[in-house]
GROMACS .gro file of C-alpha atoms in nm:
model
  326
    1MET     CA    1  -1.018   2.385   7.219
    2SER     CA    2  -0.984   2.723   7.061
    3SER     CA    3  -1.144   2.829   6.741
    4VAL     CA    4  -0.840   2.795   6.525
    5ASN     CA    5  -0.828   2.467   6.594
    6LEU     CA    6  -1.150   2.341   6.528
    7VAL     CA    7  -1.101   2.503   6.196
    8VAL     CA    8  -0.770   2.285   6.150
    9MET     CA    9  -0.912   1.939   6.233
   10VAL     CA   10  -1.269   2.050   5.988
   11VAL     CA   11  -1.039   2.126   5.743
   12GLY     CA   12  -0.844   1.816   5.830
   13LEU     CA   13  -1.067   1.593   5.790
   14LEU     CA   14  -1.250   1.739   5.454
   15VAL     CA   15  -0.900   1.703   5.350
   16LEU     CA   16  -0.903   1.361   5.457
   17ALA     CA   17  -1.238   1.243   5.303
   18GLN     CA   18  -1.151   1.374   5.017
   19GLN     CA   19  -0.861   1.187   4.957
   20SER     CA   20  -1.093   0.854   5.062
   21PHE     CA   21  -1.321   0.941   4.833
   22GLN     CA   22  -1.049   1.003   4.499
   23MET     CA   23  -0.903   0.688   4.632
   24SER     CA   24  -1.237   0.500   4.585
   25LEU     CA   25  -1.331   0.705   4.227
   26ARG     CA   26  -0.972   0.522   4.178
   27ASN     CA   27  -0.967   0.225   4.245
   28PRO     CA   28  -1.247   0.045   4.454
   29VAL     CA   29  -1.118  -0.170   4.663
   30ALA     CA   30  -0.870   0.008   4.765
   31GLU     CA   31  -1.086   0.046   5.114
   32THR     CA   32  -1.117  -0.301   5.098
   33ASN     CA   33  -0.922  -0.570   5.422
   34ASN     CA   34  -0.977  -0.905   5.153
   35CYS     CA   35  -0.670  -1.022   5.064
   36LYS     CA   36  -0.856  -1.253   4.795
   37ILE     CA   37  -1.006  -0.934   4.582
   38ASP     CA   38  -0.659  -0.677   4.656
   39PHE     CA   39  -0.438  -1.000   4.569
   40THR     CA   40  -0.267  -0.917   4.217
   41ARG     CA   41  -0.346  -1.174   3.963
   42LEU     CA   42  -0.435  -1.191   3.548
   43GLY     CA   43  -0.785  -1.147   3.446
   44LEU     CA   44  -0.882  -1.421   3.212
   45VAL     CA   45  -1.174  -1.303   2.950
   46LEU     CA   46  -1.383  -1.584   2.767
   47THR     CA   47  -1.632  -1.606   2.545
   48SER     CA   48  -1.929  -1.862   2.574
   49ASP     CA   49  -2.057  -2.188   2.800
   50THR     CA   50  -1.813  -2.381   2.547
   51ASN     CA   51  -1.542  -2.126   2.617
   52GLU     CA   52  -1.572  -2.194   2.967
   53LYS     CA   53  -1.755  -2.567   2.970
   54ALA     CA   54  -1.371  -2.614   2.835
   55LEU     CA   55  -1.215  -2.457   3.101
   56GLN     CA   56  -1.337  -2.607   3.361
   57ASP     CA   57  -1.353  -3.005   3.146
   58SER     CA   58  -0.897  -2.892   3.181
   59GLY     CA   59  -1.007  -2.945   3.538
   60LEU     CA   60  -0.673  -2.685   3.578
   61PHE     CA   61  -0.849  -2.400   3.777
   62THR     CA   62  -0.889  -2.461   4.102
   63PRO     CA   63  -1.126  -2.194   4.235
   64ASP     CA   64  -1.086  -2.015   4.603
   65ALA     CA   65  -1.188  -2.238   4.942
   66GLU     CA   66  -1.239  -1.903   5.066
   67THR     CA   67  -1.405  -1.662   4.784
   68PRO     CA   68  -1.489  -1.889   4.468
   69TYR     CA   69  -1.616  -1.577   4.318
   70VAL     CA   70  -1.725  -1.263   4.332
   71ASP     CA   71  -2.080  -1.068   4.142
   72ILE     CA   72  -2.099  -0.803   3.999
   73ALA     CA   73  -2.280  -0.611   3.798
   74GLY     CA   74  -2.514  -0.885   3.696
   75ARG     CA   75  -2.153  -1.053   3.587
   76ARG     CA   76  -1.997  -1.354   3.802
   77PHE     CA   77  -1.614  -1.314   3.812
   78HIS     CA   78  -1.438  -1.674   3.964
   79ILE     CA   79  -1.154  -1.631   4.179
   80GLY     CA   80  -0.844  -1.929   4.182
   81THR     CA   81  -0.542  -2.091   4.003
   82LEU     CA   82  -0.468  -2.220   3.707
   83ASN     CA   83  -0.225  -2.380   3.668
   84ALA     CA   84  -0.069  -2.304   4.056
   85ARG     CA   85  -0.057  -1.946   3.881
   86TYR     CA   86  -0.359  -1.666   4.102
   87ILE     CA   87  -0.668  -1.551   3.854
   88VAL     CA   88  -1.002  -1.443   3.795
   89TYR     CA   89  -1.197  -1.542   3.548
   90VAL     CA   90  -1.495  -1.413   3.334
   91LYS     CA   91  -1.760  -1.506   3.023
   92ILE     CA   92  -1.824  -1.155   2.893
   93GLY     CA   93  -2.100  -1.352   2.720
   94GLY     CA   94  -2.074  -1.154   2.349
   95ASN     CA   95  -2.032  -0.875   2.197
   96SER     CA   96  -1.846  -0.595   2.197
   97VAL     CA   97  -1.940  -0.323   2.459
   98ASN     CA   98  -2.024  -0.645   2.696
   99ALA     CA   99  -1.646  -0.683   2.635
  100ALA     CA  100  -1.550  -0.337   2.740
  101ILE     CA  101  -1.802  -0.362   3.058
  102ALA     CA  102  -1.658  -0.629   3.160
  103VAL     CA  103  -1.316  -0.582   3.082
  104GLN     CA  104  -1.323  -0.251   3.244
  105ILE     CA  105  -1.532  -0.392   3.616
  106LEU     CA  106  -1.313  -0.693   3.549
  107LEU     CA  107  -0.954  -0.345   3.604
  108ASN     CA  108  -1.159  -0.133   3.865
  109ARG     CA  109  -1.256  -0.380   4.145
  110PHE     CA  110  -1.003  -0.651   4.061
  111ARG     CA  111  -0.553  -0.608   4.110
  112ILE     CA  112  -0.436  -0.756   3.748
  113GLN     CA  113  -0.201  -0.740   3.650
  114GLY     CA  114  -0.307  -0.827   3.278
  115ILE     CA  115  -0.582  -0.975   3.075
  116ILE     CA  116  -0.554  -1.320   2.867
  117HIS     CA  117  -0.857  -1.334   2.647
  118PHE     CA  118  -0.984  -1.673   2.434
  119GLY     CA  119  -1.233  -1.791   2.322
  120SER     CA  120  -1.314  -1.902   1.938
  121ALA     CA  121  -1.375  -1.760   1.572
  122GLY     CA  122  -1.394  -1.812   1.207
  123SER     CA  123  -1.151  -1.831   0.967
  124LEU     CA  124  -1.130  -1.611   0.663
  125ASP     CA  125  -0.815  -1.801   0.508
  126LYS     CA  126  -0.869  -2.152   0.512
  127GLU     CA  127  -0.562  -2.205   0.318
  128SER     CA  128  -0.334  -2.129   0.698
  129ILE     CA  129  -0.649  -2.101   0.953
  130VAL     CA  130  -0.865  -2.412   0.921
  131PRO     CA  131  -1.158  -2.548   1.185
  132GLY     CA  132  -0.994  -2.651   1.521
  133ASP     CA  133  -0.681  -2.406   1.451
  134VAL     CA  134  -0.537  -2.147   1.728
  135SER     CA  135  -0.496  -1.779   1.591
  136VAL     CA  136  -0.213  -1.623   1.782
  137PRO     CA  137  -0.336  -1.209   1.608
  138LEU     CA  138  -0.045  -0.948   1.599
  139ALA     CA  139  -0.215  -0.691   1.626
  140VAL     CA  140  -0.685  -0.620   1.555
  141ALA     CA  141  -0.882  -0.445   1.371
  142PHE     CA  142  -1.195  -0.287   1.489
  143THR     CA  143  -1.379  -0.302   1.167
  144GLY     CA  144  -1.756  -0.301   1.282
  145ALA     CA  145  -1.777   0.143   1.226
  146TRP     CA  146  -1.861   0.260   0.937
  147ASN     CA  147  -1.946   0.580   0.744
  148TRP     CA  148  -2.173   0.546   0.493
  149LYS     CA  149  -2.125   0.689   0.230
  150LYS     CA  150  -2.418   0.852  -0.024
  151PHE     CA  151  -2.562   0.708  -0.341
  152GLY     CA  152  -2.278   0.806  -0.574
  153SER     CA  153  -1.998   0.846  -0.430
  154ALA     CA  154  -1.659   0.734  -0.507
  155GLU     CA  155  -1.566   0.701  -0.210
  156GLY     CA  156  -1.563   0.408  -0.039
  157LYS     CA  157  -1.336   0.055   0.025
  158LEU     CA  158  -1.701  -0.084   0.048
  159ASN     CA  159  -1.882  -0.080  -0.228
  160PHE     CA  160  -2.204  -0.273  -0.227
  161GLY     CA  161  -2.272  -0.275  -0.598
  162GLU     CA  162  -1.889  -0.474  -0.645
  163PHE     CA  163  -2.124  -0.767  -0.509
  164ASN     CA  164  -2.428  -0.721  -0.681
  165TYR     CA  165  -2.586  -1.120  -0.860
  166PRO     CA  166  -2.579  -1.249  -1.125
  167VAL     CA  167  -2.383  -0.895  -1.242
  168ASN     CA  168  -2.145  -0.550  -1.094
  169GLY     CA  169  -2.339  -0.248  -1.062
  170GLU     CA  170  -2.446   0.049  -0.938
  171ASN     CA  171  -2.668  -0.026  -0.595
  172LEU     CA  172  -2.839   0.148  -0.380
  173LEU     CA  173  -2.675   0.069  -0.072
  174ALA     CA  174  -2.339   0.295  -0.237
  175SER     CA  175  -2.068   0.229   0.019
  176VAL     CA  176  -1.898   0.267   0.337
  177ASP     CA  177  -1.610   0.343   0.487
  178TYR     CA  178  -1.360   0.154   0.778
  179ASP     CA  179  -1.372   0.469   1.026
  180THR     CA  180  -1.088   0.447   1.323
  181VAL     CA  181  -1.230   0.468   1.717
  182LYS     CA  182  -1.087   0.696   2.062
  183LEU     CA  183  -0.794   0.508   2.240
  184PHE     CA  184  -0.865   0.732   2.515
  185SER     CA  185  -0.523   0.683   2.829
  186GLU     CA  186  -0.401   0.861   3.131
  187GLY     CA  187  -0.196   1.099   3.057
  188HIS     CA  188  -0.260   1.066   2.710
  189SER     CA  189  -0.429   1.282   2.432
  190PRO     CA  190  -0.701   1.094   2.254
  191GLN     CA  191  -0.548   0.856   1.984
  192ASP     CA  192  -0.742   0.744   1.630
  193VAL     CA  193  -0.695   0.413   1.539
  194PHE     CA  194  -0.795   0.125   1.342
  195TRP     CA  195  -0.575  -0.136   1.447
  196PHE     CA  196  -0.477  -0.261   1.870
  197PRO     CA  197  -0.132  -0.430   1.872
  198SER     CA  198  -0.129  -0.698   2.097
  199THR     CA  199   0.135  -0.597   2.361
  200THR     CA  200   0.473  -0.711   2.287
  201SER     CA  201   0.711  -0.876   2.526
  202TRP     CA  202   0.352  -1.074   2.585
  203TYR     CA  203   0.346  -1.189   2.228
  204SER     CA  204   0.706  -1.236   2.178
  205ALA     CA  205   0.669  -1.434   2.527
  206ALA     CA  206   0.414  -1.694   2.359
  207THR     CA  207   0.560  -1.743   2.069
  208GLN     CA  208   0.816  -1.988   2.235
  209VAL     CA  209   0.602  -2.102   2.460
  210LEU     CA  210   0.341  -2.204   2.264
  211GLN     CA  211   0.560  -2.281   1.958
  212ASP     CA  212   0.578  -2.685   2.077
  213LEU     CA  213   0.224  -2.697   2.257
  214GLU     CA  214   0.014  -3.034   2.126
  215LEU     CA  215  -0.406  -2.989   2.142
  216ARG     CA  216  -0.622  -3.193   2.029
  217GLN     CA  217  -0.768  -3.342   1.768
  218CYS     CA  218  -1.032  -3.563   1.914
  219GLN     CA  219  -1.358  -3.535   2.104
  220ASP     CA  220  -1.570  -3.839   2.192
  221ARG     CA  221  -1.474  -4.018   1.944
  222ALA     CA  222  -1.497  -3.755   1.635
  223CYS     CA  223  -1.226  -3.636   1.504
  224LEU     CA  224  -1.067  -3.309   1.300
  225PRO     CA  225  -0.934  -3.414   0.944
  226SER     CA  226  -0.645  -3.282   1.009
  227LYS     CA  227  -0.386  -3.234   1.391
  228PRO     CA  228  -0.496  -2.921   1.515
  229LYS     CA  229  -0.151  -2.651   1.534
  230ILE     CA  230  -0.070  -2.275   1.702
  231VAL     CA  231  -0.052  -2.035   1.401
  232PHE     CA  232   0.168  -1.620   1.477
  233GLY     CA  233   0.178  -1.328   1.271
  234THR     CA  234  -0.182  -1.306   1.182
  235ASN     CA  235  -0.408  -1.006   1.171
  236GLY     CA  236  -0.785  -1.081   1.316
  237SER     CA  237  -1.117  -0.890   1.235
  238SER     CA  238  -1.357  -0.802   1.525
  239SER     CA  239  -1.687  -0.642   1.512
  240ASP     CA  240  -2.055  -0.727   1.608
  241SER     CA  241  -2.103  -0.888   1.308
  242TYR     CA  242  -2.126  -1.311   1.354
  243ILE     CA  243  -1.942  -1.331   0.974
  244ARG     CA  244  -2.118  -1.621   0.758
  245ASN     CA  245  -2.038  -1.431   0.460
  246LYS     CA  246  -1.819  -1.628   0.234
  247ALA     CA  247  -1.803  -1.259  -0.001
  248TYR     CA  248  -1.767  -1.022   0.354
  249GLY     CA  249  -1.484  -1.242   0.484
  250ASP     CA  250  -1.296  -1.354   0.131
  251PHE     CA  251  -1.335  -0.918   0.123
  252LEU     CA  252  -1.178  -0.873   0.520
  253HIS     CA  253  -0.904  -1.094   0.470
  254LYS     CA  254  -0.819  -0.878   0.056
  255VAL     CA  255  -0.862  -0.578   0.183
  256PHE     CA  256  -0.699  -0.614   0.578
  257ASN     CA  257  -0.494  -0.899   0.581
  258VAL     CA  258  -0.714  -1.056   0.864
  259SER     CA  259  -0.770  -1.413   0.912
  260THR     CA  260  -1.021  -1.454   1.205
  261ALA     CA  261  -1.342  -1.273   1.302
  262ASP     CA  262  -1.512  -1.217   1.619
  263GLN     CA  263  -1.724  -1.002   1.825
  264GLU     CA  264  -1.485  -0.958   2.120
  265SER     CA  265  -1.151  -0.865   2.107
  266ALA     CA  266  -1.072  -0.543   1.915
  267ALA     CA  267  -1.317  -0.435   2.295
  268VAL     CA  268  -1.089  -0.646   2.487
  269ALA     CA  269  -0.810  -0.426   2.368
  270TRP     CA  270  -0.946  -0.114   2.303
  271THR     CA  271  -1.058  -0.217   2.702
  272SER     CA  272  -0.692  -0.294   2.840
  273LEU     CA  273  -0.510  -0.053   2.635
  274SER     CA  274  -0.749   0.202   2.800
  275ASN     CA  275  -0.588   0.096   3.094
  276GLU     CA  276  -0.233   0.056   2.974
  277LYS     CA  277  -0.276  -0.326   3.112
  278PRO     CA  278  -0.074  -0.506   2.882
  279PHE     CA  279  -0.290  -0.817   2.641
  280ILE     CA  280  -0.272  -1.102   2.445
  281VAL     CA  281  -0.595  -1.269   2.184
  282ILE     CA  282  -0.608  -1.648   2.136
  283ARG     CA  283  -0.884  -1.730   1.958
  284GLY     CA  284  -0.960  -2.109   1.824
  285ALA     CA  285  -1.187  -2.167   1.471
  286SER     CA  286  -1.507  -2.318   1.474
  287ASN     CA  287  -1.610  -2.264   1.124
  288VAL     CA  288  -1.484  -2.091   0.773
  289ALA     CA  289  -1.697  -1.772   0.670
  290GLY     CA  290  -2.006  -1.966   0.439
  291GLU     CA  291  -1.875  -2.288   0.502
  292ALA     CA  292  -2.095  -2.550   0.667
  293ASN     CA  293  -1.950  -2.757   0.929
  294PRO     CA  294  -2.053  -3.100   0.886
  295GLY     CA  295  -2.255  -3.244   1.149
  296LEU     CA  296  -2.067  -3.400   1.386
  297SER     CA  297  -1.805  -3.257   1.344
  298PRO     CA  298  -1.619  -3.126   1.677
  299ALA     CA  299  -1.439  -2.833   1.570
  300SER     CA  300  -1.655  -2.595   1.804
  301TYR     CA  301  -1.545  -2.740   2.092
  302LEU     CA  302  -1.196  -2.860   1.989
  303ALA     CA  303  -1.201  -2.452   1.919
  304SER     CA  304  -1.268  -2.346   2.208
  305TYR     CA  305  -1.082  -2.618   2.447
  306ASN     CA  306  -0.711  -2.561   2.187
  307ALA     CA  307  -0.782  -2.244   2.269
  308PHE     CA  308  -0.761  -2.294   2.650
  309LEU     CA  309  -0.514  -2.457   2.680
  310ALA     CA  310  -0.293  -2.201   2.417
  311ALA     CA  311  -0.394  -2.013   2.713
  312ALA     CA  312  -0.374  -2.190   3.018
  313LYS     CA  313   0.045  -2.222   2.914
  314PHE     CA  314   0.069  -1.914   2.841
  315ILE     CA  315  -0.032  -1.821   3.226
  316GLU     CA  316   0.202  -2.028   3.342
  317SER     CA  317   0.451  -1.863   3.199
  318ILE     CA  318   0.382  -1.543   3.350
  319PRO     CA  319   0.574  -1.491   3.731
  320THR     CA  320   0.258  -1.357   3.926
  321PRO     CA  321   0.340  -1.319   4.336
  322ARG     CA  322   0.195  -1.455   4.588
  323LEU     CA  323  -0.058  -1.351   4.867
  324ALA     CA  324   0.081  -1.171   5.095
  325CYS     CA  325  -0.159  -1.281   5.379
  326GLU     CA  326  -0.110  -1.642   5.289
   0.00000   0.00000   0.00000
């Protein structure tokens, strides 16, 4: 072999190696031969053990016979079908960091068509949403990024002095403003965002598919005081704070016109948008901020179960391609 041919061969091998390495960085499953993993599926993202129990109790999920799950970075990604649609579901474990990491792993490791996120939430507007109801928000705000002002500053949306008890006045905690966060996506300059709107086409489809869905009112002989419903057209608030305080819940509702609060929705939306994947958020109200549920209230479980019913019905409406290796 001539030295010229040898050089050409070596350069060619280096180019192939570089392309293979770049492909692995872009999509870790690109070089796998596992059809169950490589196949395009819907991603179902849930938050808690109660959410997962609702899914399992429904009997609608069938694990894949050959590869029922894959464990990655301490999380279990369940592979199977739901209402005859191919899905991967993962329990993210609560708070925005866990949510973002789990969704990013899901999108990196599997070929995901889009993200359906369901879970529980606290109602901030009991005139519209009561325990057991399901909210499908138009958009979710991340209300967890604060710019804390110096004492004496006249700026800030949340002025702590206005919440002094029994008399309003100055407060050494001063006030805070709510900051935007950076949204990064391929081919675009970073954007400063506060609201994360649901994918328009999916939201529009949900309003049609879910409008007549029958939700469950009773669980183990305990019933909600009224028939639960699905609520469209509201907005949600999401942060790492669990909102039990009525005054702060009322503040969020008044200032940002949000009707629910949770800890994960914005992060799920954020990661989906960054990866340019369609998504929708479906949250069941388990409580009203500042109000205690009666001891025998079934609202906690029914919030999860009804949210799951809505998610499952929506998934049924989305066509997915069949496995190429079937």
